[in-house]
PDB file of C-alpha atoms in Angstrom:
ATOM      1  CA  MET A   1     119.762  78.770 136.460  1.00 95.00           C
ATOM      2  CA  VAL A   2     118.850  75.594 138.305  1.00 97.00           C
ATOM      3  CA  THR A   3     115.724  73.516 138.692  1.00 98.00           C
ATOM      4  CA  ILE A   4     114.653  71.699 141.827  1.00 98.00           C
ATOM      5  CA  GLY A   5     111.769  69.536 142.983  1.00 96.00           C
ATOM      6  CA  VAL A   6     110.406  68.994 146.465  1.00 95.00           C
ATOM      7  CA  TYR A   7     110.201  65.200 146.503  1.00 94.00           C
ATOM      8  CA  GLY A   8     113.213  63.489 148.026  1.00 93.00           C
ATOM      9  CA  PHE A   9     114.157  66.436 150.225  1.00 96.00           C
ATOM     10  CA  ASP A  10     113.278  67.437 153.738  1.00 96.00           C
ATOM     11  CA  ALA A  11     113.173  71.137 154.591  1.00 97.00           C
ATOM     12  CA  GLU A  12     116.781  71.355 155.764  1.00 97.00           C
ATOM     13  CA  SER A  13     118.339  69.385 152.919  1.00 97.00           C
ATOM     14  CA  PHE A  14     116.275  71.404 150.421  1.00 98.00           C
ATOM     15  CA  LEU A  15     117.509  74.722 151.809  1.00 98.00           C
ATOM     16  CA  ARG A  16     121.085  73.408 152.047  1.00 97.00           C
ATOM     17  CA  ARG A  17     120.958  72.355 148.394  1.00 97.00           C
ATOM     18  CA  LEU A  18     119.710  75.808 147.340  1.00 97.00           C
ATOM     19  CA  ARG A  19     122.419  77.553 149.381  1.00 96.00           C
ATOM     20  CA  ARG A  20     125.121  75.273 147.962  1.00 96.00           C
ATOM     21  CA  ALA A  21     124.004  76.272 144.452  1.00 95.00           C
ATOM     22  CA  ASP A  22     124.052  79.983 145.426  1.00 94.00           C
ATOM     23  CA  VAL A  23     120.332  80.355 144.702  1.00 96.00           C
ATOM     24  CA  GLY A  24     119.066  83.830 145.489  1.00 95.00           C
ATOM     25  CA  LEU A  25     115.590  83.601 143.938  1.00 95.00           C
ATOM     26  CA  VAL A  26     113.066  80.777 143.600  1.00 96.00           C
ATOM     27  CA  PHE A  27     110.469  80.790 140.822  1.00 96.00           C
ATOM     28  CA  ASP A  28     107.597  78.583 141.973  1.00 97.00           C
ATOM     29  CA  VAL A  29     105.942  77.204 138.826  1.00 97.00           C
ATOM     30  CA  ARG A  30     103.319  75.074 140.576  1.00 94.00           C
ATOM     31  CA  GLN A  31      99.622  75.583 139.918  1.00 89.00           C
ATOM     32  CA  ARG A  32      98.730  74.563 143.441  1.00 84.00           C
ATOM     33  CA  ARG A  33     101.359  75.519 145.951  1.00 81.00           C
ATOM     34  CA  GLY A  34     100.586  72.800 148.451  1.00 79.00           C
ATOM     35  CA  VAL A  35     101.951  69.299 148.772  1.00 84.00           C
ATOM     36  CA  ARG A  36      99.949  66.494 150.330  1.00 79.00           C
ATOM     37  CA  GLY A  37     101.170  64.667 153.389  1.00 83.00           C
ATOM     38  CA  PRO A  38     103.012  65.693 156.533  1.00 90.00           C
ATOM     39  CA  GLU A  39     106.371  64.700 155.046  1.00 92.00           C
ATOM     40  CA  TYR A  40     106.194  67.652 152.650  1.00 94.00           C
ATOM     41  CA  ALA A  41     104.191  70.166 154.697  1.00 95.00           C
ATOM     42  CA  TRP A  42     107.309  72.372 154.728  1.00 97.00           C
ATOM     43  CA  ALA A  43     106.878  72.877 150.957  1.00 96.00           C
ATOM     44  CA  ASN A  44     103.426  74.424 151.238  1.00 95.00           C
ATOM     45  CA  SER A  45     103.601  77.994 150.015  1.00 94.00           C
ATOM     46  CA  VAL A  46     103.411  79.940 153.279  1.00 95.00           C
ATOM     47  CA  ARG A  47     105.896  77.702 155.104  1.00 96.00           C
ATOM     48  CA  LEU A  48     108.243  77.555 152.136  1.00 97.00           C
ATOM     49  CA  GLN A  49     108.229  81.322 151.686  1.00 97.00           C
ATOM     50  CA  ALA A  50     108.998  81.829 155.393  1.00 97.00           C
ATOM     51  CA  ALA A  51     111.890  79.348 155.265  1.00 97.00           C
ATOM     52  CA  LEU A  52     113.293  80.960 152.130  1.00 98.00           C
ATOM     53  CA  ALA A  53     113.022  84.427 153.694  1.00 97.00           C
ATOM     54  CA  ARG A  54     114.956  83.229 156.749  1.00 97.00           C
ATOM     55  CA  THR A  55     117.769  82.121 154.447  1.00 96.00           C
ATOM     56  CA  LYS A  56     117.623  85.357 152.411  1.00 95.00           C
ATOM     57  CA  ILE A  57     116.314  83.637 149.270  1.00 96.00           C
ATOM     58  CA  GLY A  58     113.646  85.484 147.295  1.00 95.00           C
ATOM     59  CA  TYR A  59     110.413  83.908 146.106  1.00 96.00           C
ATOM     60  CA  GLU A  60     108.101  84.545 143.157  1.00 94.00           C
ATOM     61  CA  HIS A  61     105.075  82.555 142.070  1.00 95.00           C
ATOM     62  CA  HIS A  62     104.737  82.242 138.289  1.00 95.00           C
ATOM     63  CA  ARG A  63     101.361  80.583 137.906  1.00 94.00           C
ATOM     64  CA  GLU A  64     101.351  81.468 134.207  1.00 96.00           C
ATOM     65  CA  LEU A  65     103.977  78.725 133.794  1.00 97.00           C
ATOM     66  CA  ALA A  66     101.967  76.091 135.662  1.00 96.00           C
ATOM     67  CA  PRO A  67     100.138  73.384 133.736  1.00 96.00           C
ATOM     68  CA  THR A  68      96.368  73.609 133.730  1.00 95.00           C
ATOM     69  CA  THR A  69      94.256  71.086 135.597  1.00 94.00           C
ATOM     70  CA  GLU A  70      93.318  69.559 132.239  1.00 96.00           C
ATOM     71  CA  LEU A  71      96.973  69.055 131.317  1.00 95.00           C
ATOM     72  CA  ARG A  72      97.750  67.560 134.707  1.00 93.00           C
ATOM     73  CA  ARG A  73      94.862  65.118 134.252  1.00 94.00           C
ATOM     74  CA  LEU A  74      96.245  64.135 130.850  1.00 95.00           C
ATOM     75  CA  GLN A  75      99.584  63.272 132.517  1.00 94.00           C
ATOM     76  CA  TYR A  76      97.845  61.409 135.352  1.00 93.00           C
ATOM     77  CA  ALA A  77      95.957  59.293 132.801  1.00 94.00           C
ATOM     78  CA  GLU A  78      99.268  58.351 131.167  1.00 94.00           C
ATOM     79  CA  ASP A  79     100.743  57.599 134.605  1.00 92.00           C
ATOM     80  CA  ASP A  80      97.785  55.280 135.286  1.00 93.00           C
ATOM     81  CA  ARG A  81      98.204  53.607 131.900  1.00 92.00           C
ATOM     82  CA  GLN A  82     101.878  52.935 132.695  1.00 90.00           C
ATOM     83  CA  GLY A  83     101.182  51.987 136.314  1.00 89.00           C
ATOM     84  CA  VAL A  84     103.368  54.702 137.828  1.00 89.00           C
ATOM     85  CA  GLY A  85     102.627  57.262 140.513  1.00 80.00           C
ATOM     86  CA  LYS A  86     103.415  60.969 140.443  1.00 74.00           C
ATOM     87  CA  ARG A  87     106.310  60.441 142.834  1.00 79.00           C
ATOM     88  CA  SER A  88     107.780  57.583 140.806  1.00 81.00           C
ATOM     89  CA  ARG A  89     107.267  59.002 137.292  1.00 89.00           C
ATOM     90  CA  ARG A  90     110.490  59.181 135.262  1.00 89.00           C
ATOM     91  CA  GLU A  91     109.317  61.059 132.174  1.00 92.00           C
ATOM     92  CA  LEU A  92     106.482  63.165 130.840  1.00 95.00           C
ATOM     93  CA  ALA A  93     103.993  61.885 128.285  1.00 94.00           C
ATOM     94  CA  ALA A  94     104.723  63.068 124.747  1.00 95.00           C
ATOM     95  CA  GLU A  95     101.201  64.499 124.367  1.00 96.00           C
ATOM     96  CA  TYR A  96     101.571  66.389 127.657  1.00 95.00           C
ATOM     97  CA  CYS A  97     104.867  67.904 126.453  1.00 97.00           C
ATOM     98  CA  ARG A  98     103.372  68.864 123.115  1.00 97.00           C
ATOM     99  CA  ARG A  99     100.289  70.470 124.633  1.00 97.00           C
ATOM    100  CA  TYR A 100     102.125  72.190 127.516  1.00 97.00           C
ATOM    101  CA  THR A 101     104.553  73.712 125.025  1.00 97.00           C
ATOM    102  CA  ALA A 102     101.779  74.845 122.649  1.00 97.00           C
ATOM    103  CA  GLU A 103      99.153  75.896 125.190  1.00 97.00           C
ATOM    104  CA  ILE A 104     101.259  77.349 128.009  1.00 96.00           C
ATOM    105  CA  LEU A 105     104.893  77.874 127.193  1.00 96.00           C
ATOM    106  CA  ALA A 106     104.432  79.354 123.713  1.00 96.00           C
ATOM    107  CA  GLY A 107     102.236  82.119 125.118  1.00 94.00           C
ATOM    108  CA  VAL A 108     104.462  83.173 128.018  1.00 95.00           C
ATOM    109  CA  ASP A 109     107.057  85.925 127.863  1.00 91.00           C
ATOM    110  CA  LEU A 110     110.019  84.566 129.813  1.00 92.00           C
ATOM    111  CA  THR A 111     111.734  87.963 130.045  1.00 88.00           C
ATOM    112  CA  PRO A 112     110.699  88.441 133.707  1.00 82.00           C
ATOM    113  CA  VAL A 113     112.206  85.052 134.569  1.00 85.00           C
ATOM    114  CA  VAL A 114     115.396  85.815 132.666  1.00 86.00           C
ATOM    115  CA  SER A 115     115.850  89.343 134.024  1.00 83.00           C
ATOM    116  CA  ALA A 116     114.546  89.002 137.620  1.00 69.00           C
ATOM    117  CA  PRO A 117     117.600  87.567 139.382  1.00 70.00           C
ATOM    118  CA  ALA A 118     120.088  90.145 140.605  1.00 66.00           C
ATOM    119  CA  SER A 119     123.474  90.103 138.943  1.00 66.00           C
ATOM    120  CA  GLY A 120     125.491  87.148 140.173  1.00 71.00           C
ATOM    121  CA  THR A 121     122.408  85.478 141.675  1.00 82.00           C
ATOM    122  CA  VAL A 122     121.295  82.020 140.626  1.00 94.00           C
ATOM    123  CA  ALA A 123     117.571  81.491 140.094  1.00 95.00           C
ATOM    124  CA  ALA A 124     115.756  78.197 140.633  1.00 97.00           C
ATOM    125  CA  LEU A 125     112.648  76.841 138.926  1.00 97.00           C
ATOM    126  CA  LEU A 126     110.668  74.968 141.596  1.00 97.00           C
ATOM    127  CA  CYS A 127     108.040  72.270 141.278  1.00 95.00           C
ATOM    128  CA  VAL A 128     107.513  68.980 143.115  1.00 93.00           C
ATOM    129  CA  GLU A 129     108.865  66.043 141.099  1.00 93.00           C
ATOM    130  CA  SER A 130     112.380  64.964 142.030  1.00 92.00           C
ATOM    131  CA  ASP A 131     113.316  64.106 138.442  1.00 94.00           C
ATOM    132  CA  PRO A 132     113.227  67.138 136.144  1.00 96.00           C
ATOM    133  CA  GLU A 133     112.437  64.851 133.191  1.00 95.00           C
ATOM    134  CA  ALA A 134     109.156  64.013 134.942  1.00 94.00           C
ATOM    135  CA  CYS A 135     108.210  67.663 135.418  1.00 95.00           C
ATOM    136  CA  HIS A 136     107.174  70.611 133.274  1.00 97.00           C
ATOM    137  CA  ARG A 137     110.033  72.661 134.755  1.00 97.00           C
ATOM    138  CA  SER A 138     112.353  70.780 132.386  1.00 97.00           C
ATOM    139  CA  LEU A 139     110.336  72.143 129.450  1.00 98.00           C
ATOM    140  CA  ILE A 140     110.673  75.687 130.790  1.00 97.00           C
ATOM    141  CA  ALA A 141     114.396  75.149 131.375  1.00 97.00           C
ATOM    142  CA  GLY A 142     114.805  73.799 127.850  1.00 97.00           C
ATOM    143  CA  ARG A 143     113.211  76.895 126.373  1.00 96.00           C
ATOM    144  CA  LEU A 144     115.372  79.177 128.533  1.00 95.00           C
ATOM    145  CA  ALA A 145     118.486  77.342 127.366  1.00 95.00           C
ATOM    146  CA  LEU A 146     117.457  77.352 123.705  1.00 94.00           C
ATOM    147  CA  GLU A 147     116.098  80.882 123.373  1.00 92.00           C
ATOM    148  CA  HIS A 148     118.168  82.743 125.961  1.00 91.00           C
ATOM    149  CA  GLY A 149     121.378  80.708 126.121  1.00 92.00           C
ATOM    150  CA  ILE A 150     120.966  80.105 129.829  1.00 92.00           C
ATOM    151  CA  ALA A 151     122.955  77.237 131.309  1.00 93.00           C
ATOM    152  CA  ILE A 152     120.722  74.908 133.331  1.00 96.00           C
ATOM    153  CA  GLU A 153     121.641  72.586 136.189  1.00 96.00           C
ATOM    154  CA  HIS A 154     119.095  70.211 137.676  1.00 97.00           C
ATOM    155  CA  LEU A 155     119.414  69.861 141.451  1.00 97.00           C
ATOM    156  CA  ARG A 156     118.393  66.416 142.662  1.00 94.00           C
ATOM    157  CA  PRO A 157     118.121  64.886 146.102  1.00 91.00           C
ATOM    158  CA  ARG A 158     121.035  62.707 147.016  1.00 78.00           C
TER     159      ARG A 158
END
């Protein structure tokens, strides 16, 4: 399994990176499936799904794995305290990690994520942050690795 964020890619380089990693299924773990600004309009749900379909990559939205608005606000408050923006964040706040794990991740059965990809197909966890350490997808990936023995690779923009 791989993880990937939207930031740092354009539509073509994003799709190229997925193809190079042999991704056959994308699990979108965003709460809101839009990205602000024209630079990332390609990553809005409808456009992204159409682009993935053209490249024969499947798509599933797993909102149950998305952080709540309250949790996102907690992270934004820590970002403000540290003087960093969402696109420049390098790590998640400890309290955010603790609460996301307890409030979201602990209550989700990851069996559908583990068993959904066809044999020989790589699945990708998708969110927006370029650095997985700055995104909840790294917490999901960590649980998949720990509990299911799944090898994880984090795809980053070059």
